[in-house]
PDB file of C-alpha atoms in Angstrom:
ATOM      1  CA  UNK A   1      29.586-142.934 195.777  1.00  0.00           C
ATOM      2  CA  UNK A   2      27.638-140.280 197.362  1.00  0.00           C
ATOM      3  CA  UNK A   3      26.352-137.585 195.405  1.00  0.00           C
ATOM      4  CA  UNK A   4      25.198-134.012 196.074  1.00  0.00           C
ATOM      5  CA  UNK A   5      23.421-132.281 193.255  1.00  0.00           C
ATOM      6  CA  UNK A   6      21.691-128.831 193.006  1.00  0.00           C
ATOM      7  CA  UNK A   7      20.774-129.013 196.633  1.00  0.00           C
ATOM      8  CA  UNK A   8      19.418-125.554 198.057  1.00  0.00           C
ATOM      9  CA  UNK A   9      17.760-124.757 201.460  1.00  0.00           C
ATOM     10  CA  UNK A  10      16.980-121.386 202.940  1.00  0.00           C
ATOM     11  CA  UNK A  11      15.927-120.423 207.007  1.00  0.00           C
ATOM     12  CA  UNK A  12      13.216-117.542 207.117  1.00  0.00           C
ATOM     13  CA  UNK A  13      13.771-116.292 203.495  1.00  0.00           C
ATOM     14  CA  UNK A  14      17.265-116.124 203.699  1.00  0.00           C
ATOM     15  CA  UNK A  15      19.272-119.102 200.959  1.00  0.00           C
ATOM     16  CA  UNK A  16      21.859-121.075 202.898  1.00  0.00           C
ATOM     17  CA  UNK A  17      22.694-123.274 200.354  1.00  0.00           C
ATOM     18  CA  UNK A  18      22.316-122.342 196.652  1.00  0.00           C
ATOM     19  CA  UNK A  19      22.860-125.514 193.863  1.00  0.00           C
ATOM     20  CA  UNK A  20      25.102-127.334 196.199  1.00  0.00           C
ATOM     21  CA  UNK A  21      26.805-130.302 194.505  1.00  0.00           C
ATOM     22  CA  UNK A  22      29.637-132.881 194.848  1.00  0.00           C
ATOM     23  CA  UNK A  23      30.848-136.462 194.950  1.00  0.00           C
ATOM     24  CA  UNK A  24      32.268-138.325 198.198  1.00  0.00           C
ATOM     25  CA  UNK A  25      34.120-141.445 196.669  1.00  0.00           C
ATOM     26  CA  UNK A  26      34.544-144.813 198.067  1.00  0.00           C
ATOM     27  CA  UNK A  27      38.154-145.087 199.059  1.00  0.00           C
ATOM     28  CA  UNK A  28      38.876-141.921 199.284  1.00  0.00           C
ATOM     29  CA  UNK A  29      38.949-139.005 202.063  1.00  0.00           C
ATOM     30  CA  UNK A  30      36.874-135.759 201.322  1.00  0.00           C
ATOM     31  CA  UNK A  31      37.884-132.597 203.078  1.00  0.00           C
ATOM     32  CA  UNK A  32      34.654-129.976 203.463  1.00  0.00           C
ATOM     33  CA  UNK A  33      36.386-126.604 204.042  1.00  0.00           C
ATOM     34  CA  UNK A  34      34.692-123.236 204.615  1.00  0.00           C
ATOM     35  CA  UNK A  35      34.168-120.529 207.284  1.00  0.00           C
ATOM     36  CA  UNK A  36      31.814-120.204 209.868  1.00  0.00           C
ATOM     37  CA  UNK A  37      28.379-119.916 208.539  1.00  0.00           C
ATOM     38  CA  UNK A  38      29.325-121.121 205.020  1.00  0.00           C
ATOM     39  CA  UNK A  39      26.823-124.162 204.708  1.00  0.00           C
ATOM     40  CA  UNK A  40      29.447-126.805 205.562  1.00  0.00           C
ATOM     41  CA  UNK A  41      26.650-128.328 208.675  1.00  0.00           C
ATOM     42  CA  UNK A  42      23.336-127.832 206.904  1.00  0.00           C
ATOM     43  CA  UNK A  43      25.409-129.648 203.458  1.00  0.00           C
ATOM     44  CA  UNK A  44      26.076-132.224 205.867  1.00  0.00           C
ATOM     45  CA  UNK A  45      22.949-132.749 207.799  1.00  0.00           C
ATOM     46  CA  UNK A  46      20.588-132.614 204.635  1.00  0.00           C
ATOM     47  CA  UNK A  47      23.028-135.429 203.196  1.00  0.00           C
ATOM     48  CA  UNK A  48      22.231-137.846 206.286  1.00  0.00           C
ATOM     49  CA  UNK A  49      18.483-137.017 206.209  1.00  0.00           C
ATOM     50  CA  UNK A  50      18.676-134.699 209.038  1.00  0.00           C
ATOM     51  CA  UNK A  51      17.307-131.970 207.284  1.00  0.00           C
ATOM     52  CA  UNK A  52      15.219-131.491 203.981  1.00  0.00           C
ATOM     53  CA  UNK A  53      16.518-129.700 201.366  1.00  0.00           C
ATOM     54  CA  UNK A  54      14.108-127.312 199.129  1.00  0.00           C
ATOM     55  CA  UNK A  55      15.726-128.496 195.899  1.00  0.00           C
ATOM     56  CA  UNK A  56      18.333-130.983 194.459  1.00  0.00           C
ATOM     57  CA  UNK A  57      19.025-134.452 195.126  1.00  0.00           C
ATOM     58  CA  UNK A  58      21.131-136.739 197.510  1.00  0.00           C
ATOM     59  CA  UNK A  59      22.246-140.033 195.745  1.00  0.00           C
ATOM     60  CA  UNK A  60      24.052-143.285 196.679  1.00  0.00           C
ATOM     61  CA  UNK A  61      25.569-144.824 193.416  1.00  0.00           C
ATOM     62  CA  UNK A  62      23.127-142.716 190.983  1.00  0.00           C
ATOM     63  CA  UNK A  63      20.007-144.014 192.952  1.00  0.00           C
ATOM     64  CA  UNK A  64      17.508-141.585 195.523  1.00  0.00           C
ATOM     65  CA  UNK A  65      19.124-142.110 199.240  1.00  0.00           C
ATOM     66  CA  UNK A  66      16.776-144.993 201.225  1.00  0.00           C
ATOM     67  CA  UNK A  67      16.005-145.182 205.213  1.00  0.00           C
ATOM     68  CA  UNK A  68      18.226-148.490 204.648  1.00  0.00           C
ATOM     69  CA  UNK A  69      21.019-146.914 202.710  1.00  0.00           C
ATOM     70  CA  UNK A  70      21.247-144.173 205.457  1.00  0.00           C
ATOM     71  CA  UNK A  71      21.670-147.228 208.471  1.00  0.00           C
ATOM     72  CA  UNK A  72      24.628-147.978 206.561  1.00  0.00           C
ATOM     73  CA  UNK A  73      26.171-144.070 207.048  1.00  0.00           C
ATOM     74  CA  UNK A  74      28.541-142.897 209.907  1.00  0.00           C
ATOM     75  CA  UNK A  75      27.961-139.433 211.209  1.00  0.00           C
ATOM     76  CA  UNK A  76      30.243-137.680 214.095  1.00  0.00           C
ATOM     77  CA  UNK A  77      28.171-134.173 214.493  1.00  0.00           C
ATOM     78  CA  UNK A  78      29.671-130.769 216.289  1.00  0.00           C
ATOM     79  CA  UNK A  79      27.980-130.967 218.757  1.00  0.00           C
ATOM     80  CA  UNK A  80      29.116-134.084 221.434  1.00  0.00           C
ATOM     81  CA  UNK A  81      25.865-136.084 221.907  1.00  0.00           C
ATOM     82  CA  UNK A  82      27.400-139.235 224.303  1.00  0.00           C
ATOM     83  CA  UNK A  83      25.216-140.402 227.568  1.00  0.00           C
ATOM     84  CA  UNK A  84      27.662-138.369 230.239  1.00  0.00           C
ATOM     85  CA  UNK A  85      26.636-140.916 233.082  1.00  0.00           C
ATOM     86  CA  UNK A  86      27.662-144.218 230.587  1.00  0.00           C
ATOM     87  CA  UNK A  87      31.049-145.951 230.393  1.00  0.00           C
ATOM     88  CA  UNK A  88      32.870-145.630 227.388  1.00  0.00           C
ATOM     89  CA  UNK A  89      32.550-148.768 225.807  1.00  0.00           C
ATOM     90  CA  UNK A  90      29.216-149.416 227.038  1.00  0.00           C
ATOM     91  CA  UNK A  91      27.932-147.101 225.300  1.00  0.00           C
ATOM     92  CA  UNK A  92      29.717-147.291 222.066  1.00  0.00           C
ATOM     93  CA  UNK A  93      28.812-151.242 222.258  1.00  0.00           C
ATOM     94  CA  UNK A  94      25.154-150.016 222.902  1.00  0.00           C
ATOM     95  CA  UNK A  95      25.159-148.202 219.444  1.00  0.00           C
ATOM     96  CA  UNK A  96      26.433-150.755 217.484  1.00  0.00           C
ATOM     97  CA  UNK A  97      23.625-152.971 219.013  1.00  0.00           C
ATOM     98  CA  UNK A  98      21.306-150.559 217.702  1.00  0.00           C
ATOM     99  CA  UNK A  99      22.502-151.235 214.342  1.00  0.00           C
ATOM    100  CA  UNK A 100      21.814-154.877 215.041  1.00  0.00           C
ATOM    101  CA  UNK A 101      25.228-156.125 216.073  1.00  0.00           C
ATOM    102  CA  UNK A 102      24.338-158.910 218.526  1.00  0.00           C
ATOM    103  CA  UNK A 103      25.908-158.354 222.003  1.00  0.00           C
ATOM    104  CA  UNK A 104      29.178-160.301 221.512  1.00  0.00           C
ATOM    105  CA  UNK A 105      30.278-158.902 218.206  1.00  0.00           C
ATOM    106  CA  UNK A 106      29.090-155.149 219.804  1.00  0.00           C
ATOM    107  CA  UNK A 107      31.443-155.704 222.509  1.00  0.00           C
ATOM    108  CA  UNK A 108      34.130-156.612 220.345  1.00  0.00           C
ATOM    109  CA  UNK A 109      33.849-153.923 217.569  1.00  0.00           C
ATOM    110  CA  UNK A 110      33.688-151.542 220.796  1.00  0.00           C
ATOM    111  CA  UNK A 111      37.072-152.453 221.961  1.00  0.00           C
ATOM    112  CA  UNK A 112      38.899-153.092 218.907  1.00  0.00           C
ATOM    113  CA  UNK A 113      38.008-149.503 218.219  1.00  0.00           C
ATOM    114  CA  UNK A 114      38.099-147.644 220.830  1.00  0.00           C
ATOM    115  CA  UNK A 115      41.815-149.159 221.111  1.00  0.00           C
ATOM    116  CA  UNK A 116      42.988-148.377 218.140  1.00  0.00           C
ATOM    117  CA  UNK A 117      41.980-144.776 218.999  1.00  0.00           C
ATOM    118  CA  UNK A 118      43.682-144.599 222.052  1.00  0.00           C
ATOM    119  CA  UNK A 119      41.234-144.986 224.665  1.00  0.00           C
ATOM    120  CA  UNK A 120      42.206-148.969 225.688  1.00  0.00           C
ATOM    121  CA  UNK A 121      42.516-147.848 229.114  1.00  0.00           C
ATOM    122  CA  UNK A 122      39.443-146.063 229.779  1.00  0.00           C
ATOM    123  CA  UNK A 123      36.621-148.501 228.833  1.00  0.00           C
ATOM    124  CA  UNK A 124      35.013-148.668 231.882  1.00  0.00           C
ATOM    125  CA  UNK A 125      35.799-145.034 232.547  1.00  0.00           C
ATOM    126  CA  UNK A 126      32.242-142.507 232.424  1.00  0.00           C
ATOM    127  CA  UNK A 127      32.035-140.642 229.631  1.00  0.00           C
ATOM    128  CA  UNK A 128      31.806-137.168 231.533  1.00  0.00           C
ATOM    129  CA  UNK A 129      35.227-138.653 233.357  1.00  0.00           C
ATOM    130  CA  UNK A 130      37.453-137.928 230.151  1.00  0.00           C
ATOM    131  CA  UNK A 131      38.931-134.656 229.044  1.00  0.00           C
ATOM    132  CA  UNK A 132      37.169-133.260 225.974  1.00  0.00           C
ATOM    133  CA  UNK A 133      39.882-134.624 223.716  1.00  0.00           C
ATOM    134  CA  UNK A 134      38.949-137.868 224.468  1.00  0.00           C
ATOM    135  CA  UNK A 135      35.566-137.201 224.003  1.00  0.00           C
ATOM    136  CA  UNK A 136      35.716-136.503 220.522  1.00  0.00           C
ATOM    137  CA  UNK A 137      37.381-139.755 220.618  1.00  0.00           C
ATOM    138  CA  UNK A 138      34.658-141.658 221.739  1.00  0.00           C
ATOM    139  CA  UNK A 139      32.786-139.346 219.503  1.00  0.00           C
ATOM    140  CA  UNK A 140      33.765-140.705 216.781  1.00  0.00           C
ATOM    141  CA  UNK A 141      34.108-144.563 217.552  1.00  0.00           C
ATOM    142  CA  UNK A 142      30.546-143.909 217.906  1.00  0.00           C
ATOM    143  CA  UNK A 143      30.292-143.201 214.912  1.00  0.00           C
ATOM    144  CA  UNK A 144      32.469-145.665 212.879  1.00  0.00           C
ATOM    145  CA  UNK A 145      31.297-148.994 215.384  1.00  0.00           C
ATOM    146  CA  UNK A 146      29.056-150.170 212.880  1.00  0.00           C
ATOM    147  CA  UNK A 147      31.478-150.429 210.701  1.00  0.00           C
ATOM    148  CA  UNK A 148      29.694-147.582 208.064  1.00  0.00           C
ATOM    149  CA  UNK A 149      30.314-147.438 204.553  1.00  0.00           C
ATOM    150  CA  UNK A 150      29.871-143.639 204.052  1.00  0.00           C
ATOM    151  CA  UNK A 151      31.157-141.650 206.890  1.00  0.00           C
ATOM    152  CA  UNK A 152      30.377-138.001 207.713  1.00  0.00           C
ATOM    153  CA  UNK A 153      32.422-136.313 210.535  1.00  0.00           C
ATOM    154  CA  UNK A 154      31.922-132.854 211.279  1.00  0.00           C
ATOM    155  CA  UNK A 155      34.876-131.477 213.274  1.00  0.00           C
ATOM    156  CA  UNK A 156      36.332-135.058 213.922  1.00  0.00           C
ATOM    157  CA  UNK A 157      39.934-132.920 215.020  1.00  0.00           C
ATOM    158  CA  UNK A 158      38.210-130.614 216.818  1.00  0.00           C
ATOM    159  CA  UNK A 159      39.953-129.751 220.419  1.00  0.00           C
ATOM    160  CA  UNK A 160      42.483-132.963 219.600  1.00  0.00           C
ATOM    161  CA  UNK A 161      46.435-132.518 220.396  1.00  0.00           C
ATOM    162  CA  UNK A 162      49.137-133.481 217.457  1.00  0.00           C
ATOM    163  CA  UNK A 163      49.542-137.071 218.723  1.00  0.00           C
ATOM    164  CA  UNK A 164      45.729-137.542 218.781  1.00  0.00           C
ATOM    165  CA  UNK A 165      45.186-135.870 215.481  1.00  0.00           C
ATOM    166  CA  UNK A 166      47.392-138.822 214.003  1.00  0.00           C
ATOM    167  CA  UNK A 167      45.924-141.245 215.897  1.00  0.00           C
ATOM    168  CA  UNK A 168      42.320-140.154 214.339  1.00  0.00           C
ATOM    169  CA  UNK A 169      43.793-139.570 210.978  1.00  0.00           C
ATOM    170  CA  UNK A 170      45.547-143.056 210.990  1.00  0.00           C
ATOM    171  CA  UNK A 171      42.021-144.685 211.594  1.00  0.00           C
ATOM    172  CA  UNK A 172      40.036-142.629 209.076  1.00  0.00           C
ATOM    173  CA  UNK A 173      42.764-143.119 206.239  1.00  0.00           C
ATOM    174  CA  UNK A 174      42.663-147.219 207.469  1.00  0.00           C
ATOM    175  CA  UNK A 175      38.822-146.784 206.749  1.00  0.00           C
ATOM    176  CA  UNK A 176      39.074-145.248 203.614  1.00  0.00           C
ATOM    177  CA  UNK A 177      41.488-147.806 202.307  1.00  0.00           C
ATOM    178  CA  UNK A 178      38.838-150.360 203.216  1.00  0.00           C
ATOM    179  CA  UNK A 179      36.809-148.671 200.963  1.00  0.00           C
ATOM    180  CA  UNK A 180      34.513-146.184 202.587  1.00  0.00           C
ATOM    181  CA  UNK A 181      33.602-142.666 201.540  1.00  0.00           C
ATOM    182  CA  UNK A 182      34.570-140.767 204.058  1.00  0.00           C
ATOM    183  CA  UNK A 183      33.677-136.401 204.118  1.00  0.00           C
ATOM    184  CA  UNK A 184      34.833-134.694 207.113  1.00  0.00           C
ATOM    185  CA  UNK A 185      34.608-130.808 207.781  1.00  0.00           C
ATOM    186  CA  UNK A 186      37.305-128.991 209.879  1.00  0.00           C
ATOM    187  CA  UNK A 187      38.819-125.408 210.100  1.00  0.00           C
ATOM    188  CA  UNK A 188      41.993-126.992 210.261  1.00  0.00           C
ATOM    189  CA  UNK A 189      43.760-126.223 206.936  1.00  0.00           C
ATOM    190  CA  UNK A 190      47.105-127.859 207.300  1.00  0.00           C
ATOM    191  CA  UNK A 191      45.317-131.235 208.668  1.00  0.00           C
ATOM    192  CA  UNK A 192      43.084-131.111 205.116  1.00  0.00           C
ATOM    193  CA  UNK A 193      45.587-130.410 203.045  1.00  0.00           C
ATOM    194  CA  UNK A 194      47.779-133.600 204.771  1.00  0.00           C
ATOM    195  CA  UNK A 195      45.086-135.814 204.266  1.00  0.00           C
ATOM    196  CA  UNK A 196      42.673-134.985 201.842  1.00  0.00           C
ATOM    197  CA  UNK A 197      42.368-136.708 198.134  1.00  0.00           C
ATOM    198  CA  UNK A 198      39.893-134.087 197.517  1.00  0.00           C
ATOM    199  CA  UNK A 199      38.690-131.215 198.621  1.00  0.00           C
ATOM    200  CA  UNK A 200      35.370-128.760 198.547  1.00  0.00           C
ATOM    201  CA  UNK A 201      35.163-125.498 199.452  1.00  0.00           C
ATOM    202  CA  UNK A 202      32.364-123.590 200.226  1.00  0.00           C
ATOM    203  CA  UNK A 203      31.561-120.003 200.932  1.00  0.00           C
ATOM    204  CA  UNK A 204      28.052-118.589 201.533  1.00  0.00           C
ATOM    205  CA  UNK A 205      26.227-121.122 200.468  1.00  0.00           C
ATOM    206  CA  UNK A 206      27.898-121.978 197.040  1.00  0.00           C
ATOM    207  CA  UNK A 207      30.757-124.515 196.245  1.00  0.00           C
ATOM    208  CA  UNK A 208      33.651-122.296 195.252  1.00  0.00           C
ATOM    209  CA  UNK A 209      36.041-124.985 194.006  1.00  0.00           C
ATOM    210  CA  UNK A 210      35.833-128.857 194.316  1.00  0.00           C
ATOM    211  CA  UNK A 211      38.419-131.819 192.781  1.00  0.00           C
ATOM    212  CA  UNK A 212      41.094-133.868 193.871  1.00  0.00           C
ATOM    213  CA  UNK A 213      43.861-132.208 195.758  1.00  0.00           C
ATOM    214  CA  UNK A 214      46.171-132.064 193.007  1.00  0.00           C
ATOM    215  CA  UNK A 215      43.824-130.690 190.095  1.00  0.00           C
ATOM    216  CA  UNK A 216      43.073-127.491 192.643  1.00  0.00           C
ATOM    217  CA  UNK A 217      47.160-127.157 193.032  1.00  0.00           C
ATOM    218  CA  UNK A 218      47.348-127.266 189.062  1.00  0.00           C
ATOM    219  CA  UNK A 219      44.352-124.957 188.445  1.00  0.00           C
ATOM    220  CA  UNK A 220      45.508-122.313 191.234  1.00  0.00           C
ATOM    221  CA  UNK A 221      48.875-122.447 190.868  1.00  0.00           C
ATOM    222  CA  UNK A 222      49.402-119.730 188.147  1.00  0.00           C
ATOM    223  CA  UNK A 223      52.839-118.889 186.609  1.00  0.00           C
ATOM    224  CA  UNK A 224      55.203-119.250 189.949  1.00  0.00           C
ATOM    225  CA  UNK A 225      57.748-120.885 189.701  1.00  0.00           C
ATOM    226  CA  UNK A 226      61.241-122.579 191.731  1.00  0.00           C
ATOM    227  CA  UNK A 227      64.551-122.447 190.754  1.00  0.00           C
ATOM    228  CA  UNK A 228      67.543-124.228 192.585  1.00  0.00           C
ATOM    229  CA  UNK A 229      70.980-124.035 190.786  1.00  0.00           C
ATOM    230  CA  UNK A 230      74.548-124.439 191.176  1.00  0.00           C
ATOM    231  CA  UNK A 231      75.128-120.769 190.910  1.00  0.00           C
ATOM    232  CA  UNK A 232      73.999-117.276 191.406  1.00  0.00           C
ATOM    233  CA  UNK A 233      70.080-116.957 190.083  1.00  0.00           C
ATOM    234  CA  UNK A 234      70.507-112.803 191.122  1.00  0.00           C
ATOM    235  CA  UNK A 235      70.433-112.312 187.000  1.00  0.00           C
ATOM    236  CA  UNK A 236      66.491-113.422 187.214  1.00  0.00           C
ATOM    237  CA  UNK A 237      66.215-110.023 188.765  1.00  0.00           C
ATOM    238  CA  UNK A 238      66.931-108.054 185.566  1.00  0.00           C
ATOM    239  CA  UNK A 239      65.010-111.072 183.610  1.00  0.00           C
ATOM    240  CA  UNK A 240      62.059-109.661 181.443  1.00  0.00           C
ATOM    241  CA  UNK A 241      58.959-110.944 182.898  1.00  0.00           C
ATOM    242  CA  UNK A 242      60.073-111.912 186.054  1.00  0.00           C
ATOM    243  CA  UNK A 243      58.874-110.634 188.973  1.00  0.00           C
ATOM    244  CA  UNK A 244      61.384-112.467 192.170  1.00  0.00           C
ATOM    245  CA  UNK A 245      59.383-113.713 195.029  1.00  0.00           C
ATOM    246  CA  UNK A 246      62.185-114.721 197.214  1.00  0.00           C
ATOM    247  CA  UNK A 247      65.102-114.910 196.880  1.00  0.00           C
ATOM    248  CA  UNK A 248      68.588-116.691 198.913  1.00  0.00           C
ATOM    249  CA  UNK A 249      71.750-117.702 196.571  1.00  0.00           C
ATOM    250  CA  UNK A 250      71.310-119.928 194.123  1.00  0.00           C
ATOM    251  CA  UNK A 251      67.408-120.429 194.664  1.00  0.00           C
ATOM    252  CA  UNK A 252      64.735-118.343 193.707  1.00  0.00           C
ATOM    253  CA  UNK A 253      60.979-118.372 193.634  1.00  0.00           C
ATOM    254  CA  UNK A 254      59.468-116.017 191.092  1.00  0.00           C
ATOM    255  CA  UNK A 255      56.001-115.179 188.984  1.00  0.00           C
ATOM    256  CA  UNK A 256      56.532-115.168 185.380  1.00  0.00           C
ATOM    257  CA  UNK A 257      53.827-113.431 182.380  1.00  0.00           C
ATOM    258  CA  UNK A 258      53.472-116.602 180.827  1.00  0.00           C
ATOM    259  CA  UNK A 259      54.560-120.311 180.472  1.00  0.00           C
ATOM    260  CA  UNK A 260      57.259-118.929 177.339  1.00  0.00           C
ATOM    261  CA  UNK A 261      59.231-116.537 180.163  1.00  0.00           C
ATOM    262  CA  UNK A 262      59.470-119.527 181.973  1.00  0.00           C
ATOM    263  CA  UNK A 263      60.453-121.681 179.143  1.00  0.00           C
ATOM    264  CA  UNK A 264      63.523-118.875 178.577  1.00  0.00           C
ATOM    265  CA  UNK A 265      63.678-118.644 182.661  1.00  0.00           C
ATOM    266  CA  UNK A 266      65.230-122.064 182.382  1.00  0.00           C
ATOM    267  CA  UNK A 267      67.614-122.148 179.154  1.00  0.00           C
ATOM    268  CA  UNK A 268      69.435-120.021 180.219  1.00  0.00           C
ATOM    269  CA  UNK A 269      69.499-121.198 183.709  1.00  0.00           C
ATOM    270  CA  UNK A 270      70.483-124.427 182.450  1.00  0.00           C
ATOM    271  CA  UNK A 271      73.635-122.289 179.971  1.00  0.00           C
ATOM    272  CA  UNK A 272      74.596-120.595 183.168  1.00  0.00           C
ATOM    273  CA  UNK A 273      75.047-123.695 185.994  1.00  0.00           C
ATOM    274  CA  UNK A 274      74.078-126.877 187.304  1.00  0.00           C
ATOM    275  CA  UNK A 275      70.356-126.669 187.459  1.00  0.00           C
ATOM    276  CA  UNK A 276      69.248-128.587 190.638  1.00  0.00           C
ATOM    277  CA  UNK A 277      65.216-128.496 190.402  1.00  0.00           C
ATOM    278  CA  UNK A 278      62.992-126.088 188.120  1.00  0.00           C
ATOM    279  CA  UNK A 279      59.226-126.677 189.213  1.00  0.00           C
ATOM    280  CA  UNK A 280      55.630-125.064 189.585  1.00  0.00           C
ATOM    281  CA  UNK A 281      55.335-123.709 192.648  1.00  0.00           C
ATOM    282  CA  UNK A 282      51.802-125.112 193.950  1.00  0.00           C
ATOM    283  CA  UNK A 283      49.335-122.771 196.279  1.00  0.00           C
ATOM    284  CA  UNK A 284      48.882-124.330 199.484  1.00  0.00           C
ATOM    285  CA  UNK A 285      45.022-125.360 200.525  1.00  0.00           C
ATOM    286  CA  UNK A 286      44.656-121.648 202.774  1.00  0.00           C
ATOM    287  CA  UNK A 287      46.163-119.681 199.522  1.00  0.00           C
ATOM    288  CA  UNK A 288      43.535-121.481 197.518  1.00  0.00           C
ATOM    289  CA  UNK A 289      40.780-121.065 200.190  1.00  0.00           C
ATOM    290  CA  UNK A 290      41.678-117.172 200.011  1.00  0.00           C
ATOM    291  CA  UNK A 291      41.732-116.779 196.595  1.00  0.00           C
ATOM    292  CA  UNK A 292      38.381-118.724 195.654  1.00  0.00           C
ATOM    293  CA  UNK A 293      36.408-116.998 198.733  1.00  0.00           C
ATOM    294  CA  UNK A 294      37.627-113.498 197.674  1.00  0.00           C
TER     295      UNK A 294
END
């Protein structure tokens, strides 16, 4: 597990990051969420070594991060850093050599990857040659040739169409399930909120809300509720303590003043008709972004 605790870091007298602090799982996917200018790069970078932070520590399964441990970390930055004038798998080949695949099993991790991510017919292709979708493809079979078992991507969707967005997302939940810890960043809400297991949000430098998926639906999602019946639900209108949301026939979403209105919500839904579904209605990853950032 990697582990993030009380890490700060400030440029020209100005705090970044202020007691930054998380955990990246094995076998499970992170997403880092926050605006431009939150922390999410300078988090990311001081976790790979990159950067030094002024306080706090990084730690790989409760022990100080090593030179060694850090060989064994992926990292995709922003920023495209490929050789323009190299073929494709060349050069992804050439990095996994670095991490001291020998030359057969380089050029075989190479391929394997870069078709599984789409790119089987443009291995001998330059890099500069491919569109900038593709790039970020390569991109990131750079960074997952060595087969890493903590993997940091910073934008891995980044300029991708919908097919290639699966296509990524396919091979980073296959990675997870093999058991690596895998934190990636993106802007994209509706791609972190598909994916994710957890999720970390940050906002000028300070974590705003971090946990699993489902424990930030539960603590967010407040006293709305849904109601599909059988019958007309237009009587919640006059309800005391109800406060309709939307509203179309028999279903209804509505806020309640506490969990006992909702208790009496459904009684006498249940007296009145054939009561399809009563459930929490659960914030979506941007309501929860807006509320904890406000």
């Amino acid at each position: 597990m990697l582990e993030l605790r009380g890490i700060t870091k400030s440029y020209g007298g100005r705090r970044v990051l202020d007691d930054v602090g998380f955990d990246v799982a094995p076998k499970r996917l992170t997403g880092f969420v926050g605006g431009n200018g939150a922390g999410k790069t300078t988090t990311m970078r001081i976790a790979l070594g990159v950067l030094e932070s002024e306080g706090g520590q990084v730690q790989l399964d409760g022990a100080p991060i090593s030179d060694g441990d850090r060989r064994r970390f992926g990292y995709m930055p922003e920023e495209r850093g490929l050789y323009p004038k190299m073929k494709v798998a060349e050069q992804i080949a050439y990095l996994a050599r670095l991490h001291g695949y020998s030359k057969a099993d380089a050029d075989q991790n190479a391929t394997a990857l870069l078709e599984q991510l789409g790119l089987g017919e443009r291995l001998d292709d330059k890099v500069e040659t491919l569109s900038l979708g593709n790039q970020q493809r390569a991109q990131i079979a750079a960074a997952l040739v060595h087969d890493p078992e903590v993997l940091i991507l910073d934008e891995p969707f980044s300029g991708l169409d919908p097919l290639a967005v699966d296509v990524v997302a396919g091979v980073l939940q296959e990675r997870a399930a093999q058991g690596v810890a895998v934190l990636f960043s993106s802007h994209q809400l509706d791609v972190v909120e598909r994916l994710c297991d957890d999720l970390v949000i940050i906002a000028a430098g300070t974590i705003r809300a971090a946990g699993s998926a489902d424990e930030l639906r539960a603590a967010h999602a407040g006293h709305r509720y849904e109601l599909h019946t059988s019958g007309d639900a237009g009587w919640l209108r006059d309800e005391p303590g109800v406060s309709v949301v939307d509203f179309a026939a028999g279903s209804a979403v509505f806020d309640v003043d506490d969990d006992e209105t909702a208790q009496r919500v459904l009684r006498r839904a249940v007296d009145g008709s054939h009561v399809k579904s009563f459930a929490p209605r659960h914030p979506t990853l941007a309501q929860i972004f807006k509320e904890v950032i406000q």
